[in-house]
Amino acid sequence: APSAPGAAAAPVAQNEAKAKEEAKAAGVADRTPPPSTADAAASPSSSFDRDAVLSELRALRVSELRSRLSELGIRWATMIDKDDLVRALADAMEAGANFSSSGALRPGEVADITDEELSLELGGGATTPLLLDVYATWCGPCQMMAPQLKEAARELGGSVRVAKIDSDKYQDWASKLNVGGLPTVIVFNGEGNELQRVEGALMKQGLVELARSHIY
């Protein structure tokens, strides 16, 4: 699909000093997205071993279980028995494993992923689209969009995987994806094929609409 217009995007530069100067420019490169990145991706992670996870969690202290549940936003105040905590945490971990091939993504959250994790997410076999933000820390429009992406992820919940990757840390991926302006938001299907991209910052509603147009 051709690139859709977003807010002004910062052009990608070869070094940070030059990039900071060029980030003020509004020009966006008109790039033709690659047809697929699935060929370069690794295989999805193995299936969730619930028995092994339960055994591991039962070895933890109650305080540790509560802390991990809190990190996942799960209320544990009504869970009286330790086994209730264990099962609640195992359920959340299993849902996350089924949601994300790399294990790095969680429903309703934005994950800042590595190159290896992106390869796994694009490896095929996923049941949900992936909304990927290619960004840089020096990029003003990227910083503006970051909280909007978080809000969009909360609204999308488990229907879409939401992630972002640093184009400076992982320049090979930025090149492979033919990124010409930052931020670049790309939607992939469950097999790792690119469906659509937008160069430039989007607000929450624009991100949600972009992602939902590719839910299957």
mmCIF file of C-alpha atoms in Angstrom:
data_model
loop_
_atom_site.group_PDB
_atom_site.id
_atom_site.type_symbol
_atom_site.label_atom_id
_atom_site.label_comp_id
_atom_site.label_asym_id
_atom_site.label_seq_id
_atom_site.Cartn_x
_atom_site.Cartn_y
_atom_site.Cartn_z
ATOM 1 C CA ALA A 1 0.000 0.000 0.000
ATOM 2 C CA PRO A 2 1.286 3.519 -0.674
ATOM 3 C CA SER A 3 2.426 5.712 2.160
ATOM 4 C CA ALA A 4 -0.296 7.751 3.851
ATOM 5 C CA PRO A 5 0.391 11.317 4.968
ATOM 6 C CA GLY A 6 0.926 11.995 8.650
ATOM 7 C CA ALA A 7 2.206 15.045 10.487
ATOM 8 C CA ALA A 8 5.607 16.330 9.374
ATOM 9 C CA ALA A 9 8.227 13.615 9.714
ATOM 10 C CA ALA A 10 11.867 14.084 10.629
ATOM 11 C CA PRO A 11 14.188 12.744 7.904
ATOM 12 C CA VAL A 12 16.581 9.939 8.768
ATOM 13 C CA ALA A 13 20.225 11.087 8.929
ATOM 14 C CA GLN A 14 23.536 9.251 8.981
ATOM 15 C CA ASN A 15 24.630 10.693 12.312
ATOM 16 C CA GLU A 16 22.939 12.223 15.316
ATOM 17 C CA ALA A 17 24.334 15.731 14.880
ATOM 18 C CA LYS A 18 23.071 15.995 11.345
ATOM 19 C CA ALA A 19 19.812 14.346 12.348
ATOM 20 C CA LYS A 20 19.079 16.943 15.016
ATOM 21 C CA GLU A 21 19.376 19.695 12.429
ATOM 22 C CA GLU A 22 17.305 17.889 9.841
ATOM 23 C CA ALA A 23 14.600 16.958 12.381
ATOM 24 C CA LYS A 24 13.269 20.487 11.992
ATOM 25 C CA ALA A 25 12.559 19.956 8.327
ATOM 26 C CA ALA A 26 9.111 18.890 7.187
ATOM 27 C CA GLY A 27 10.075 16.908 4.098
ATOM 28 C CA VAL A 28 9.057 13.268 3.977
ATOM 29 C CA ALA A 29 10.659 10.785 1.624
ATOM 30 C CA ASP A 30 8.238 8.997 -0.687
ATOM 31 C CA ARG A 31 9.318 5.387 -0.321
ATOM 32 C CA THR A 32 7.869 2.196 -1.688
ATOM 33 C CA PRO A 33 7.551 -0.260 1.202
ATOM 34 C CA PRO A 34 9.048 -3.717 0.852
ATOM 35 C CA PRO A 35 6.471 -6.442 0.133
ATOM 36 C CA SER A 36 7.392 -8.548 3.149
ATOM 37 C CA THR A 37 9.883 -8.968 5.939
ATOM 38 C CA ALA A 38 8.799 -12.476 6.830
ATOM 39 C CA ASP A 39 11.659 -14.029 4.865
ATOM 40 C CA ALA A 40 14.205 -12.418 7.207
ATOM 41 C CA ALA A 41 12.334 -13.339 10.362
ATOM 42 C CA ALA A 42 13.016 -16.159 12.739
ATOM 43 C CA SER A 43 10.518 -18.808 13.836
ATOM 44 C CA PRO A 44 7.939 -17.982 16.524
ATOM 45 C CA SER A 45 8.657 -18.977 20.094
ATOM 46 C CA SER A 46 7.691 -22.400 21.382
ATOM 47 C CA SER A 47 4.325 -23.121 23.015
ATOM 48 C CA PHE A 48 3.601 -22.069 26.583
ATOM 49 C CA ASP A 49 4.544 -24.738 29.158
ATOM 50 C CA ARG A 50 1.936 -24.083 31.848
ATOM 51 C CA ASP A 51 3.033 -26.865 34.200
ATOM 52 C CA ALA A 52 6.620 -25.598 34.230
ATOM 53 C CA VAL A 53 5.460 -22.027 34.798
ATOM 54 C CA LEU A 54 3.185 -23.051 37.675
ATOM 55 C CA SER A 55 6.053 -24.935 39.300
ATOM 56 C CA GLU A 56 8.328 -21.918 38.960
ATOM 57 C CA LEU A 57 5.751 -19.483 40.324
ATOM 58 C CA ARG A 58 4.928 -21.664 43.332
ATOM 59 C CA ALA A 59 8.574 -21.356 44.379
ATOM 60 C CA LEU A 60 8.199 -17.570 44.705
ATOM 61 C CA ARG A 61 7.220 -15.706 47.858
ATOM 62 C CA VAL A 62 3.749 -14.184 48.135
ATOM 63 C CA SER A 63 5.259 -10.696 48.074
ATOM 64 C CA GLU A 64 7.045 -11.500 44.810
ATOM 65 C CA LEU A 65 3.861 -12.821 43.239
ATOM 66 C CA ARG A 66 1.944 -9.720 44.291
ATOM 67 C CA SER A 67 4.666 -7.472 42.919
ATOM 68 C CA ARG A 68 4.617 -9.195 39.542
ATOM 69 C CA LEU A 69 0.832 -9.047 39.377
ATOM 70 C CA SER A 70 0.953 -5.335 40.166
ATOM 71 C CA GLU A 71 3.450 -4.781 37.353
ATOM 72 C CA LEU A 72 0.928 -6.345 34.979
ATOM 73 C CA GLY A 73 -1.881 -4.167 36.314
ATOM 74 C CA ILE A 74 -3.699 -7.121 37.909
ATOM 75 C CA ARG A 75 -5.513 -6.518 41.198
ATOM 76 C CA TRP A 76 -4.687 -9.149 43.784
ATOM 77 C CA ALA A 77 -6.322 -7.761 46.963
ATOM 78 C CA THR A 78 -9.184 -10.288 46.836
ATOM 79 C CA MET A 79 -6.843 -13.244 46.268
ATOM 80 C CA ILE A 80 -6.512 -14.884 49.673
ATOM 81 C CA ASP A 81 -4.586 -18.071 48.905
ATOM 82 C CA LYS A 82 -1.108 -18.154 47.411
ATOM 83 C CA ASP A 83 -2.344 -20.546 44.739
ATOM 84 C CA ASP A 84 -4.839 -17.913 43.601
ATOM 85 C CA LEU A 85 -1.928 -15.530 43.022
ATOM 86 C CA VAL A 86 0.021 -18.226 41.203
ATOM 87 C CA ARG A 87 -2.834 -19.107 38.865
ATOM 88 C CA ALA A 88 -3.677 -15.470 38.137
ATOM 89 C CA LEU A 89 -0.071 -14.760 37.203
ATOM 90 C CA ALA A 90 0.178 -17.936 35.124
ATOM 91 C CA ASP A 91 -3.004 -16.977 33.258
ATOM 92 C CA ALA A 92 -1.554 -13.550 32.465
ATOM 93 C CA MET A 93 1.746 -15.049 31.316
ATOM 94 C CA GLU A 94 -0.030 -17.572 29.098
ATOM 95 C CA ALA A 95 -2.151 -14.834 27.524
ATOM 96 C CA GLY A 96 1.007 -12.851 26.846
ATOM 97 C CA ALA A 97 2.769 -15.845 25.317
ATOM 98 C CA ASN A 98 -0.148 -16.523 22.986
ATOM 99 C CA PHE A 99 -0.340 -12.830 22.078
ATOM 100 C CA SER A 100 3.334 -12.292 21.276
ATOM 101 C CA SER A 101 5.744 -14.580 19.408
ATOM 102 C CA SER A 102 8.741 -12.986 21.131
ATOM 103 C CA GLY A 103 7.102 -12.759 24.557
ATOM 104 C CA ALA A 104 8.013 -9.061 24.691
ATOM 105 C CA LEU A 105 4.589 -7.644 23.810
ATOM 106 C CA ARG A 106 1.578 -7.429 26.114
ATOM 107 C CA PRO A 107 -2.022 -6.555 25.271
ATOM 108 C CA GLY A 108 -2.750 -2.858 25.777
ATOM 109 C CA GLU A 109 0.905 -1.829 26.052
ATOM 110 C CA VAL A 110 3.660 -0.450 23.803
ATOM 111 C CA ALA A 111 6.848 -2.536 23.837
ATOM 112 C CA ASP A 112 10.222 -1.011 22.921
ATOM 113 C CA ILE A 113 11.655 -4.054 21.151
ATOM 114 C CA THR A 114 15.022 -5.292 19.911
ATOM 115 C CA ASP A 115 15.940 -6.469 16.431
ATOM 116 C CA GLU A 116 15.666 -10.118 17.491
ATOM 117 C CA GLU A 117 12.233 -9.561 19.021
ATOM 118 C CA LEU A 118 11.018 -7.838 15.862
ATOM 119 C CA SER A 119 12.244 -10.784 13.796
ATOM 120 C CA LEU A 120 10.192 -13.114 15.973
ATOM 121 C CA GLU A 121 7.095 -10.920 15.792
ATOM 122 C CA LEU A 122 7.318 -10.893 11.985
ATOM 123 C CA GLY A 123 8.005 -14.615 11.762
ATOM 124 C CA GLY A 124 4.428 -15.526 10.867
ATOM 125 C CA GLY A 125 1.640 -17.406 12.605
ATOM 126 C CA ALA A 126 0.285 -14.461 14.619
ATOM 127 C CA THR A 127 -3.465 -13.947 14.922
ATOM 128 C CA THR A 128 -3.307 -10.155 15.242
ATOM 129 C CA PRO A 129 -1.754 -7.328 13.194
ATOM 130 C CA LEU A 130 1.412 -5.577 14.384
ATOM 131 C CA LEU A 131 1.497 -1.770 14.621
ATOM 132 C CA LEU A 132 5.171 -0.752 14.590
ATOM 133 C CA ASP A 133 6.564 2.719 15.324
ATOM 134 C CA VAL A 134 10.060 3.265 13.902
ATOM 135 C CA TYR A 135 11.475 6.190 15.895
ATOM 136 C CA ALA A 136 14.607 7.944 17.173
ATOM 137 C CA THR A 137 15.243 9.535 20.562
ATOM 138 C CA TRP A 138 16.309 12.856 18.991
ATOM 139 C CA CYS A 139 13.198 13.093 16.799
ATOM 140 C CA GLY A 140 10.730 15.766 17.940
ATOM 141 C CA PRO A 141 7.678 14.339 16.132
ATOM 142 C CA CYS A 142 8.529 10.915 17.598
ATOM 143 C CA GLN A 143 8.498 12.343 21.125
ATOM 144 C CA MET A 144 5.188 14.052 20.400
ATOM 145 C CA MET A 145 3.605 10.794 19.229
ATOM 146 C CA ALA A 146 4.894 8.585 22.075
ATOM 147 C CA PRO A 147 2.062 9.297 24.573
ATOM 148 C CA GLN A 148 -0.490 9.055 21.768
ATOM 149 C CA LEU A 149 0.825 5.592 20.904
ATOM 150 C CA LYS A 150 0.438 4.501 24.530
ATOM 151 C CA GLU A 151 -3.174 5.672 24.576
ATOM 152 C CA ALA A 152 -3.866 3.917 21.282
ATOM 153 C CA ALA A 153 -2.377 0.669 22.605
ATOM 154 C CA ARG A 154 -4.645 0.809 25.663
ATOM 155 C CA GLU A 155 -7.703 1.214 23.447
ATOM 156 C CA LEU A 156 -6.664 -1.503 21.014
ATOM 157 C CA GLY A 157 -6.043 -3.989 23.832
ATOM 158 C CA GLY A 158 -5.551 -7.541 22.654
ATOM 159 C CA SER A 159 -6.763 -6.910 19.103
ATOM 160 C CA VAL A 160 -3.438 -5.484 17.862
ATOM 161 C CA ARG A 161 0.205 -5.929 18.864
ATOM 162 C CA VAL A 162 1.835 -2.525 19.381
ATOM 163 C CA ALA A 163 5.603 -2.017 19.391
ATOM 164 C CA LYS A 164 8.303 0.509 18.594
ATOM 165 C CA ILE A 165 11.935 0.142 17.557
ATOM 166 C CA ASP A 166 14.827 2.606 17.783
ATOM 167 C CA SER A 167 16.110 3.328 14.268
ATOM 168 C CA ASP A 168 19.524 4.427 15.593
ATOM 169 C CA LYS A 169 20.133 1.273 17.635
ATOM 170 C CA TYR A 170 18.852 -1.010 14.896
ATOM 171 C CA GLN A 171 19.868 0.692 11.672
ATOM 172 C CA ASP A 172 19.753 -2.567 9.725
ATOM 173 C CA TRP A 173 16.026 -2.811 10.346
ATOM 174 C CA ALA A 174 15.471 0.858 9.472
ATOM 175 C CA SER A 175 17.222 0.182 6.173
ATOM 176 C CA LYS A 176 15.426 -3.109 5.594
ATOM 177 C CA LEU A 177 12.087 -1.379 6.124
ATOM 178 C CA ASN A 178 13.114 1.423 3.754
ATOM 179 C CA VAL A 179 12.387 4.125 6.348
ATOM 180 C CA GLY A 180 12.740 7.612 4.895
ATOM 181 C CA GLY A 181 11.194 9.810 7.609
ATOM 182 C CA LEU A 182 10.596 9.590 11.344
ATOM 183 C CA PRO A 183 8.399 8.507 12.878
ATOM 184 C CA THR A 184 7.254 5.874 10.425
ATOM 185 C CA VAL A 185 4.290 3.769 11.533
ATOM 186 C CA ILE A 186 3.923 0.442 9.740
ATOM 187 C CA VAL A 187 1.146 -2.152 9.962
ATOM 188 C CA PHE A 188 2.008 -5.812 9.323
ATOM 189 C CA ASN A 189 -0.343 -8.761 9.130
ATOM 190 C CA GLY A 190 0.122 -11.935 11.148
ATOM 191 C CA GLU A 191 2.458 -13.402 8.532
ATOM 192 C CA GLY A 192 4.857 -10.459 8.657
ATOM 193 C CA ASN A 193 3.724 -8.828 5.411
ATOM 194 C CA GLU A 194 3.537 -5.045 5.324
ATOM 195 C CA LEU A 195 0.012 -3.737 4.760
ATOM 196 C CA GLN A 196 0.297 0.033 5.142
ATOM 197 C CA ARG A 197 2.612 2.761 6.430
ATOM 198 C CA VAL A 198 2.332 6.383 7.494
ATOM 199 C CA GLU A 199 5.324 8.718 7.730
ATOM 200 C CA GLY A 200 4.895 11.457 10.312
ATOM 201 C CA ALA A 201 3.335 11.703 13.773
ATOM 202 C CA LEU A 202 -0.259 10.574 14.293
ATOM 203 C CA MET A 203 -2.597 11.299 17.168
ATOM 204 C CA LYS A 204 -4.304 8.534 19.134
ATOM 205 C CA GLN A 205 -7.405 8.349 16.950
ATOM 206 C CA GLY A 206 -5.379 8.194 13.759
ATOM 207 C CA LEU A 207 -3.291 5.344 15.158
ATOM 208 C CA VAL A 208 -6.372 3.436 16.316
ATOM 209 C CA GLU A 209 -8.114 3.849 12.964
ATOM 210 C CA LEU A 210 -4.984 2.796 11.078
ATOM 211 C CA ALA A 211 -4.625 -0.373 13.140
ATOM 212 C CA ARG A 212 -8.310 -1.306 13.180
ATOM 213 C CA SER A 213 -8.568 -1.040 9.417
ATOM 214 C CA HIS A 214 -6.360 -4.146 9.243
ATOM 215 C CA ILE A 215 -7.894 -6.294 11.996
ATOM 216 C CA TYR A 216 -8.996 -9.641 10.606
#
